[in-house]
Coordinates of C-alpha atoms in Angstrom, one line a residue:
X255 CA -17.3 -38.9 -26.9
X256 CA -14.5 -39.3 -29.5
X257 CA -11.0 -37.7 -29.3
X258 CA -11.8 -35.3 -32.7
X259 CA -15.4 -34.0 -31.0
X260 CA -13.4 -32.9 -27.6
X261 CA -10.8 -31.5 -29.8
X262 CA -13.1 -29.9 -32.1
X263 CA -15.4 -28.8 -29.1
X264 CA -12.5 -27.3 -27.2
X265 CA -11.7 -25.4 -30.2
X266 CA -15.2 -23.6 -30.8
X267 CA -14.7 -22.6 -27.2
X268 CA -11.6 -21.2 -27.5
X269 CA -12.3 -19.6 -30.4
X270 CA -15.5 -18.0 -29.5
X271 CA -13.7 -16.4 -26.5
X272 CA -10.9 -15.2 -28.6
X273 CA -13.3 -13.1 -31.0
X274 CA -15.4 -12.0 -28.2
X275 CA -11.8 -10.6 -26.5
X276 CA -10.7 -9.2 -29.8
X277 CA -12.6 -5.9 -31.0
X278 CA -12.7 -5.3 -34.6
X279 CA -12.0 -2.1 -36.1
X280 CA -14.2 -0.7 -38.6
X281 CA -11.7 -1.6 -41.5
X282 CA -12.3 -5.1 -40.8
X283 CA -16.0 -5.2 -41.8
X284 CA -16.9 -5.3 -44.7
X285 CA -18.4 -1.9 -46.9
X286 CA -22.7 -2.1 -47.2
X287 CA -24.3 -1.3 -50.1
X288 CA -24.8 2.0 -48.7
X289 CA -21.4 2.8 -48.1
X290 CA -21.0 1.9 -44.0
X291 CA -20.0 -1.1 -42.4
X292 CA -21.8 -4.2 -41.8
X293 CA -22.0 -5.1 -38.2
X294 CA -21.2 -9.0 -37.8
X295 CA -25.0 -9.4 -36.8
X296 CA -25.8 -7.9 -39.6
X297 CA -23.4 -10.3 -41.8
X298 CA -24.9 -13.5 -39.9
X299 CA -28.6 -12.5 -40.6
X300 CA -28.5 -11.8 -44.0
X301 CA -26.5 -15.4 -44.5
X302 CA -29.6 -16.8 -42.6
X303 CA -31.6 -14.8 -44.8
X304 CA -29.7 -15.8 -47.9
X305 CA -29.9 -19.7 -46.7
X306 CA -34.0 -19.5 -46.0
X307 CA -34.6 -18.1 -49.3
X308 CA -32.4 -20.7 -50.7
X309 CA -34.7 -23.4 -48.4
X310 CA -31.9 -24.3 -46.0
X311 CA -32.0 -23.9 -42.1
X312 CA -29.5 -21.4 -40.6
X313 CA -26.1 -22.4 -39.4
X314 CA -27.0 -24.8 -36.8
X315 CA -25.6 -24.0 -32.8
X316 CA -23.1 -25.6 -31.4
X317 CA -24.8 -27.7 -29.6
X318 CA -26.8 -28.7 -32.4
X319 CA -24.2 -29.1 -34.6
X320 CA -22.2 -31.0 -32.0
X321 CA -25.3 -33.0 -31.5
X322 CA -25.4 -33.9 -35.1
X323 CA -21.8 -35.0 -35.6
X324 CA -22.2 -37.4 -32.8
X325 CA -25.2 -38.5 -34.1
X326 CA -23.5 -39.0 -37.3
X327 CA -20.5 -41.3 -35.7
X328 CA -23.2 -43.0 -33.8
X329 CA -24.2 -44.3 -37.3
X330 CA -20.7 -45.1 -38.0
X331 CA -17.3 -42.8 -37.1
X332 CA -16.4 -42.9 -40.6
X333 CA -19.2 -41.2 -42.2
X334 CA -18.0 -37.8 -41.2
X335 CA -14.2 -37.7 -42.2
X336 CA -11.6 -36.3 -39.6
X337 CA -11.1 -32.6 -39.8
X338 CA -13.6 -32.5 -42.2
X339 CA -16.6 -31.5 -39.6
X340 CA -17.5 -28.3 -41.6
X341 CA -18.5 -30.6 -44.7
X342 CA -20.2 -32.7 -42.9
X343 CA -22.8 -30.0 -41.4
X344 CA -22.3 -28.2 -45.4
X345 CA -23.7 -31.8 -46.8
X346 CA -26.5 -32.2 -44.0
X347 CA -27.5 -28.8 -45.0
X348 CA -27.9 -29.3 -48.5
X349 CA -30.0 -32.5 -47.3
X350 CA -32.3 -30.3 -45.7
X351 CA -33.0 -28.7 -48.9
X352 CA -33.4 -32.1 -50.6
X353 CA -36.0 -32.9 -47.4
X354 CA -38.1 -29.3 -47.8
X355 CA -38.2 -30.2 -51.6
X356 CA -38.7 -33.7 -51.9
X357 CA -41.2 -36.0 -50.4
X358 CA -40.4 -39.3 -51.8
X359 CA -38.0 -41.2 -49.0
X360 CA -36.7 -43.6 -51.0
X361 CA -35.0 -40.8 -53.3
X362 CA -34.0 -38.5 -50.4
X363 CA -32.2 -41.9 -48.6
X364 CA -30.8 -42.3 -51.9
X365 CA -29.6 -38.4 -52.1
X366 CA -28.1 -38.8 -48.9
X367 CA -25.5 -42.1 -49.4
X368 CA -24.7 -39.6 -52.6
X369 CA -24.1 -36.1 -50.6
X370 CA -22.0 -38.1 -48.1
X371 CA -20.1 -40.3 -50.8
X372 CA -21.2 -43.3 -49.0
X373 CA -21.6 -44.7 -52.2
X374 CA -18.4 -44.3 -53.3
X375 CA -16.3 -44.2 -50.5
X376 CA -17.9 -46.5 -47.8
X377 CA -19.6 -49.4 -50.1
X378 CA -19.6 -51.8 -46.9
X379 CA -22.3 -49.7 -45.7
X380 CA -24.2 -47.9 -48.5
X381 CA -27.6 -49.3 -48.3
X382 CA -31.3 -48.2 -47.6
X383 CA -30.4 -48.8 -44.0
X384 CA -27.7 -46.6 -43.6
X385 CA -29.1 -43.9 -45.6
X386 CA -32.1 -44.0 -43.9
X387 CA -30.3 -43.4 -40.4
X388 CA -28.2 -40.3 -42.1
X389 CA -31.6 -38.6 -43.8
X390 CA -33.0 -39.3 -40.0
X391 CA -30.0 -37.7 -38.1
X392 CA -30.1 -34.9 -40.8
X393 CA -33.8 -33.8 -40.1
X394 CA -33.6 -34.6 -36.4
X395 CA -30.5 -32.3 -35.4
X396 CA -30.5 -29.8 -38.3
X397 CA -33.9 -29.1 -39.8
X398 CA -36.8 -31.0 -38.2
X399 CA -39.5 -28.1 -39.0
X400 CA -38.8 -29.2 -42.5

């Protein structure tokens, strides 16, 4: 395990303690349609609800999305950029969508060297290969019903 996953891992766990210490008073949620509060349950289904009818998976666990970054470095470390975790599991969701919508491999290994600039930014490695292993990480760890 890299230096960035511990560090990144450590902070999810801190962090989740920290908001399940805090309370939140009821001027921190946000107002619903029908004039209450939205409950942060309520907040996180209808984002899942907003991301299924958009054909993306929900938010993936932590352990999920930890497994998928260190699939990703697996692959090769520079693929997902320091401190830029969050975009990597952002991109590997829009790939799901591109994977529920699209059938044709060749175009969806394509689609992924382009959502994760490989083309651009990593040209040593942007080939079929490579975007073959990111398109099979993405589908393994974040939406393998798809």
């Amino acid at each position: 395990m890299n230096a960035r996953r511990t560090v990144a891992a450590l902070a999810a766990g801190l962090l989740a303690v920290t908001l399940a210490a805090c309370g939140s008073s009821s001027d921190d949620k946000p107002a619903t349609a029908a004039g209450g509060t939205a409950s942060r349950a309520d907040r996180e289904e209808a984002r899942d609800a907003a991301r299924e009818a958009a054909g993306l998976p929900p938010e993936p666990s932590v352990t999920k999305r930890y497994a998928y970054l260190e699939a990703l470095d697996a692959i090769d470390p520079r693929i997902s950029k320091p401190g830029k975790d969050d975009q990597s599991v952002s991109r590997g969701l829009d790939q799901c969508g591109s994977i529920k919508t699209t059938k044709d491999r060749a175009r969806l290994v394509e689609m992924a060297l382009e959502r994760f600039t490989i083309d651009t930014r990593l040209p040593d490695i942007d080939n079929e290969a490579t975007g073959g292993k990111i398109l099979d990480v993405v589908h393994k760890h974040l939406c393998p019903d798809f």
